[in-house]
PDB file of C-alpha atoms in Angstrom:
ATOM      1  CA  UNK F   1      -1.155 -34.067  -1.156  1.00 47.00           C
ATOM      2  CA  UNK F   2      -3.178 -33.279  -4.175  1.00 58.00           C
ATOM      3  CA  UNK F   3      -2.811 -30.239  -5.372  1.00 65.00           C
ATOM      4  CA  UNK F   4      -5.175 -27.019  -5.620  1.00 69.00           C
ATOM      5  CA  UNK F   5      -6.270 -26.241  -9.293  1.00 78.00           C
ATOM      6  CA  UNK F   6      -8.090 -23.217  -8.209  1.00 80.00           C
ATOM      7  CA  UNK F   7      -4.690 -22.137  -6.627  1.00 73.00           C
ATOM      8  CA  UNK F   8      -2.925 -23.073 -10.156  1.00 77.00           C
ATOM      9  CA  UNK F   9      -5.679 -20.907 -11.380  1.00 85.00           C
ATOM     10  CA  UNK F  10      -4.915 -17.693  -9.417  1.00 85.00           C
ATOM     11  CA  UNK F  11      -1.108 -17.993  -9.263  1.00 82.00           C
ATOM     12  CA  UNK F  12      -1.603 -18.315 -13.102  1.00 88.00           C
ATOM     13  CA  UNK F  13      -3.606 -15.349 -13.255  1.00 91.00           C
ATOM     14  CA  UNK F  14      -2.105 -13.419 -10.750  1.00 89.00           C
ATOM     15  CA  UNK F  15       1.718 -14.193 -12.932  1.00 89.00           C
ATOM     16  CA  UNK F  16      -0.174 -12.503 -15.899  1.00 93.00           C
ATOM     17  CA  UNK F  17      -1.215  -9.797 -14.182  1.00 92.00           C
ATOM     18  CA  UNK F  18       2.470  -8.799 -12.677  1.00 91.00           C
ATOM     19  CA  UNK F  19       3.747  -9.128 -16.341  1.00 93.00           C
ATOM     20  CA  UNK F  20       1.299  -7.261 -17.723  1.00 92.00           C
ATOM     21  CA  UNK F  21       1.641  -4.889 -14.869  1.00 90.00           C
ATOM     22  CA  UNK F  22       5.636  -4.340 -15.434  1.00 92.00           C
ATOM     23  CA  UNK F  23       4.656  -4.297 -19.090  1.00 92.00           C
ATOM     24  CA  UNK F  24       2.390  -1.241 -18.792  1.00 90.00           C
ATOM     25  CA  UNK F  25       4.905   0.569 -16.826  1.00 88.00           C
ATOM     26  CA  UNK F  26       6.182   2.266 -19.910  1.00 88.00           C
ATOM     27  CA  UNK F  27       2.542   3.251 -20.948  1.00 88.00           C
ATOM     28  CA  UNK F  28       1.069   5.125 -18.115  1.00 85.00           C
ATOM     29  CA  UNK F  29       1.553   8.766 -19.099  1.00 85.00           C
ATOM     30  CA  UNK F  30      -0.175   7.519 -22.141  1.00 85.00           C
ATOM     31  CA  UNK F  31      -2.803   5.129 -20.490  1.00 84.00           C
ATOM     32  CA  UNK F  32      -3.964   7.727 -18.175  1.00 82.00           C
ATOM     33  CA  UNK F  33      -4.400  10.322 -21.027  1.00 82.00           C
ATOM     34  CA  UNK F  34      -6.683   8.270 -23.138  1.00 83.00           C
ATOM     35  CA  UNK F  35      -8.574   6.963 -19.820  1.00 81.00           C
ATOM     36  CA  UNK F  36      -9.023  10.146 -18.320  1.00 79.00           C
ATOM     37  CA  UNK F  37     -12.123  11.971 -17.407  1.00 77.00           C
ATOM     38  CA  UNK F  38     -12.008  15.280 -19.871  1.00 78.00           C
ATOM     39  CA  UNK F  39     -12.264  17.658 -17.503  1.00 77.00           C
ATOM     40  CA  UNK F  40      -8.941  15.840 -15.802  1.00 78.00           C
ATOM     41  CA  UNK F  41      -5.291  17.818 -17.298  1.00 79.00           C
ATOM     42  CA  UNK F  42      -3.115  15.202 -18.914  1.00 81.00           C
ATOM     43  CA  UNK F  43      -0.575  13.008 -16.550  1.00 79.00           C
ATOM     44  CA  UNK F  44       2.509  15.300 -18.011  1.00 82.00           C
ATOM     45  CA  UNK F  45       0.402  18.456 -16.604  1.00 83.00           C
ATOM     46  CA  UNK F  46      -0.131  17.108 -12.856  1.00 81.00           C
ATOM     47  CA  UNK F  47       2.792  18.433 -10.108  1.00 82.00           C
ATOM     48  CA  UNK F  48       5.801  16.158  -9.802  1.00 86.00           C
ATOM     49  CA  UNK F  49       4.191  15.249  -5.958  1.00 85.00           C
ATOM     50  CA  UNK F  50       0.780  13.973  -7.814  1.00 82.00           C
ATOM     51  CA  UNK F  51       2.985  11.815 -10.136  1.00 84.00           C
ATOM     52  CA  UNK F  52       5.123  10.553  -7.318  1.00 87.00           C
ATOM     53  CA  UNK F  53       2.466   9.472  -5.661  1.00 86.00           C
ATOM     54  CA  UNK F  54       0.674   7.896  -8.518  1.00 86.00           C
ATOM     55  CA  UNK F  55       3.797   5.693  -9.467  1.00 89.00           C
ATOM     56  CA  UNK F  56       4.448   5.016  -6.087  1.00 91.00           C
ATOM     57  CA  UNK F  57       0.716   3.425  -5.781  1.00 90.00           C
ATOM     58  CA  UNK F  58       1.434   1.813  -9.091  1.00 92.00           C
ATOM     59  CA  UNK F  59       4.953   0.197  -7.452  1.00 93.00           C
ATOM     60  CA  UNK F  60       2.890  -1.025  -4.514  1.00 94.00           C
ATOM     61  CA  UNK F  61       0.234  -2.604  -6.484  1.00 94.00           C
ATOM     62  CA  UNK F  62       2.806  -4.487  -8.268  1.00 94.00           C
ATOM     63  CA  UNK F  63       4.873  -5.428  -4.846  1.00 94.00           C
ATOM     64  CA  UNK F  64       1.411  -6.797  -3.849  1.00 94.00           C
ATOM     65  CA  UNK F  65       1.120  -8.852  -6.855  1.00 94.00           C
ATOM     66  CA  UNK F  66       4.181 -10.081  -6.631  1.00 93.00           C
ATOM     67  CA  UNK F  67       3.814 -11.225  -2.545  1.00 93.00           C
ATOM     68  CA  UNK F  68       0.364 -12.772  -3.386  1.00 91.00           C
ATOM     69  CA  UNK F  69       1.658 -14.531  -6.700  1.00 89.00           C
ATOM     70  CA  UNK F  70       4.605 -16.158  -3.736  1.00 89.00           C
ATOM     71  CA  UNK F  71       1.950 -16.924  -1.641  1.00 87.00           C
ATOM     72  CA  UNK F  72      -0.586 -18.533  -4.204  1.00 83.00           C
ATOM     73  CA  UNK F  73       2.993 -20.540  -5.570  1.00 83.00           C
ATOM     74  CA  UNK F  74       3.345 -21.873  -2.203  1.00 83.00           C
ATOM     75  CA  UNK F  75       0.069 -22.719  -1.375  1.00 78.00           C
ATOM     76  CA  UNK F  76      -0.303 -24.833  -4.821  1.00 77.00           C
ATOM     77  CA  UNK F  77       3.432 -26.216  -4.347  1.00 76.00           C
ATOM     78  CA  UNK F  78       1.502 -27.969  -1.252  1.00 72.00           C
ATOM     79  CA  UNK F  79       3.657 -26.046   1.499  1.00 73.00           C
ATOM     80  CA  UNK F  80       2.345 -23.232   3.209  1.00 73.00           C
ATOM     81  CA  UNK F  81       3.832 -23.680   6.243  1.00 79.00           C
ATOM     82  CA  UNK F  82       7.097 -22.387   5.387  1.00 80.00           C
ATOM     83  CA  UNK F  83       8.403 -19.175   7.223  1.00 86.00           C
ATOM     84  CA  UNK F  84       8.392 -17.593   4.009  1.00 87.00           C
ATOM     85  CA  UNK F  85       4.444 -17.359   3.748  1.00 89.00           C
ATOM     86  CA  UNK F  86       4.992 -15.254   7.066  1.00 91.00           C
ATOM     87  CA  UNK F  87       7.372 -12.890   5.438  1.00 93.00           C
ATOM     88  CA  UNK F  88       5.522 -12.392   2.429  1.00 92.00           C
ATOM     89  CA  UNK F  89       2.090 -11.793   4.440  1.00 93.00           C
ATOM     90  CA  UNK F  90       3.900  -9.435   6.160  1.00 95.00           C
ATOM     91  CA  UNK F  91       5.122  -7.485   3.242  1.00 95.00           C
ATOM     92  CA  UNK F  92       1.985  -7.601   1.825  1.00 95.00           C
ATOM     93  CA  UNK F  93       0.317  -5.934   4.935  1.00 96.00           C
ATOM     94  CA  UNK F  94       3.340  -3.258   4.984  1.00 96.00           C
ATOM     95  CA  UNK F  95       2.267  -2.519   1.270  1.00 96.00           C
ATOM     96  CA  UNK F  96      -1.344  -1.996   2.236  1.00 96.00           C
ATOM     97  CA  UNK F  97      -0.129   0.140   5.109  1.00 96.00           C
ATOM     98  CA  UNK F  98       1.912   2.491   2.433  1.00 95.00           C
ATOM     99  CA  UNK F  99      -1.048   2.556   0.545  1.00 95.00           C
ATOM    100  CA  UNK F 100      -2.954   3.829   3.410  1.00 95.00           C
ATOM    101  CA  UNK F 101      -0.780   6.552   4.289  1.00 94.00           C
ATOM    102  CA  UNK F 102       0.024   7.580   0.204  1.00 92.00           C
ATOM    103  CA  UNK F 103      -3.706   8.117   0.511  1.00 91.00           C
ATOM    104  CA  UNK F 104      -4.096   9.491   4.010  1.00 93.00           C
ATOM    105  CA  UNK F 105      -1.607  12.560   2.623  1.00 91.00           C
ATOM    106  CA  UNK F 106      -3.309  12.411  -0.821  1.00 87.00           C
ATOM    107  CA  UNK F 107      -6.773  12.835   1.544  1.00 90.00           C
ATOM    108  CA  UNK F 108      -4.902  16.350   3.200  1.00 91.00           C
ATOM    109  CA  UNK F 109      -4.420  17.841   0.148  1.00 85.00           C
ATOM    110  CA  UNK F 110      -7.423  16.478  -1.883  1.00 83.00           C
ATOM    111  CA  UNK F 111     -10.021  15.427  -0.105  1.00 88.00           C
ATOM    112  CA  UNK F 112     -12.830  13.711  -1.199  1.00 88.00           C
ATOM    113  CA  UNK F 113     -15.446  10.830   0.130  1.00 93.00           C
ATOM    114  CA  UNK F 114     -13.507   8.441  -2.100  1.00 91.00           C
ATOM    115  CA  UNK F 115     -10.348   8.572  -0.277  1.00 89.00           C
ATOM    116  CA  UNK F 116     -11.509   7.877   3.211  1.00 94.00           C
ATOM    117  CA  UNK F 117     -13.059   4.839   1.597  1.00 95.00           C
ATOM    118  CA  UNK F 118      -9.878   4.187   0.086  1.00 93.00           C
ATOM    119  CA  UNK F 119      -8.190   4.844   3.332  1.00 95.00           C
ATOM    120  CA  UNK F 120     -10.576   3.029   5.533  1.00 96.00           C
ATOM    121  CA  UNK F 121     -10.227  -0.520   2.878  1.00 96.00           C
ATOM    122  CA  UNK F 122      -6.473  -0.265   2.257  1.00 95.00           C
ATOM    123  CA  UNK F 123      -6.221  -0.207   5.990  1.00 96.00           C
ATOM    124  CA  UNK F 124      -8.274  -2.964   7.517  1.00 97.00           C
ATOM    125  CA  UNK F 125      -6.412  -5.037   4.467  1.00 96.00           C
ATOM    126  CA  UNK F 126      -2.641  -4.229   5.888  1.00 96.00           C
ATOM    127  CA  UNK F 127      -4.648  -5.521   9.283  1.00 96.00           C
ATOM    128  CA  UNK F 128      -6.033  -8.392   8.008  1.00 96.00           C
ATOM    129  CA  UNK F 129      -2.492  -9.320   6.160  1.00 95.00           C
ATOM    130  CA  UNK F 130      -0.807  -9.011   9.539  1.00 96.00           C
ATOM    131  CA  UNK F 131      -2.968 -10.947  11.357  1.00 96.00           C
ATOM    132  CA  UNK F 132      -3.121 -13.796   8.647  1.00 93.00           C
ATOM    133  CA  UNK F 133       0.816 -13.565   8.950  1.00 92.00           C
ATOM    134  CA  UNK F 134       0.775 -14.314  12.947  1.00 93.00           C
ATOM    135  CA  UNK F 135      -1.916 -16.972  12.649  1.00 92.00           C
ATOM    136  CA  UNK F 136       0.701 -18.351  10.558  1.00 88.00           C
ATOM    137  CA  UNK F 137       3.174 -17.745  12.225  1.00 90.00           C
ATOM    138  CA  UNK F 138       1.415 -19.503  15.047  1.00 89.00           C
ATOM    139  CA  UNK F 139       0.495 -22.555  13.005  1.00 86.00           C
ATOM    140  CA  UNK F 140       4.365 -22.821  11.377  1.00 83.00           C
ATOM    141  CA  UNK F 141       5.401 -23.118  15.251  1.00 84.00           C
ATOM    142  CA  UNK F 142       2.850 -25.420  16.249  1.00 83.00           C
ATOM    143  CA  UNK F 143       3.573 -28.210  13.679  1.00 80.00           C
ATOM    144  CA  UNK F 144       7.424 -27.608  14.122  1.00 78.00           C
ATOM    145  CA  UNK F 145       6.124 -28.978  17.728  1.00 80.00           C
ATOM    146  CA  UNK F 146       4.098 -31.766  16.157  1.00 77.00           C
ATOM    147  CA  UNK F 147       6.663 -32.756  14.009  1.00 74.00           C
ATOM    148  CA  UNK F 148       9.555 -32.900  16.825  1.00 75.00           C
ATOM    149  CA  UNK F 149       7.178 -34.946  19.107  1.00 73.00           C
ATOM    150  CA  UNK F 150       6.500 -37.650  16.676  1.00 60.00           C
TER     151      UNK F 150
END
């Protein structure tokens, strides 16, 4: 099977963007001082729930990089039909799903026009994820059944 470059292309990208990503970790008190709006406190001034919830977006972005960056390795290694695409479509569409409800409570407290968009996005992705996982799912079984018959 030949094998995808534009798959060689995203997993490449998608590896830089999880190192950079873990790189940057360090930086983001800093980061979100210098990118701030001015009329925004700095990050050390926000409540210890605001920065919880910031890192814990941040931690979910990278655990979504990281399942994609699987997914993309499989897909160029030529075998997608491995049980493990399932599992990591799944945890991608539980990360999604966390993101939804980090923003859902952020939306309570804060709410703005932005965050139901947020909300609204974040959640037909964790959807979409889990549905791409069962069609999998479905597909894995279904050439298991091919592949005994033959």
């Amino acid at each position: 099977m030949q094998k995808s470059t534009i798959a060689r292309i995203i997993t490449i990208l998608l590896d830089i963007i999880f190192i950079g990503g873990v790189i940057v970790t360090y930086f983001i008190p800093t980061l979100y001082d210098i990118f701030k709006v001015p009329n925004i406190s700095s990050f050390q001034n926000h409540t210890f729930l605001y920065k919880l919830a910031f890192y814990l977006c941040y931690f979910t972005f990278l655990g979504i990089i990281f399942f994609l960056t699987k997914v993309f390795h499989l897909v160029y290694n030529g075998s997608p039909f491995k049980k493990e695409l399932v599992l990591f479509l799944k945890g991608i569409a539980v990360l999604f799903m966390l993101l939804t409800i980090i923003n859902f409570i952020k939306f309570i407290f804060i709410p703005s026009i932005l965050s139901i968009v947020v909300i609204v996005i974040t959640f037909i992705a964790s959807l979409s994820f889990y549905v791409l996982s069962q069609v999998f799912k479905t597909a894995i079984a279904y050439k298991h059944e091919i592949d005994f018959t033959i």
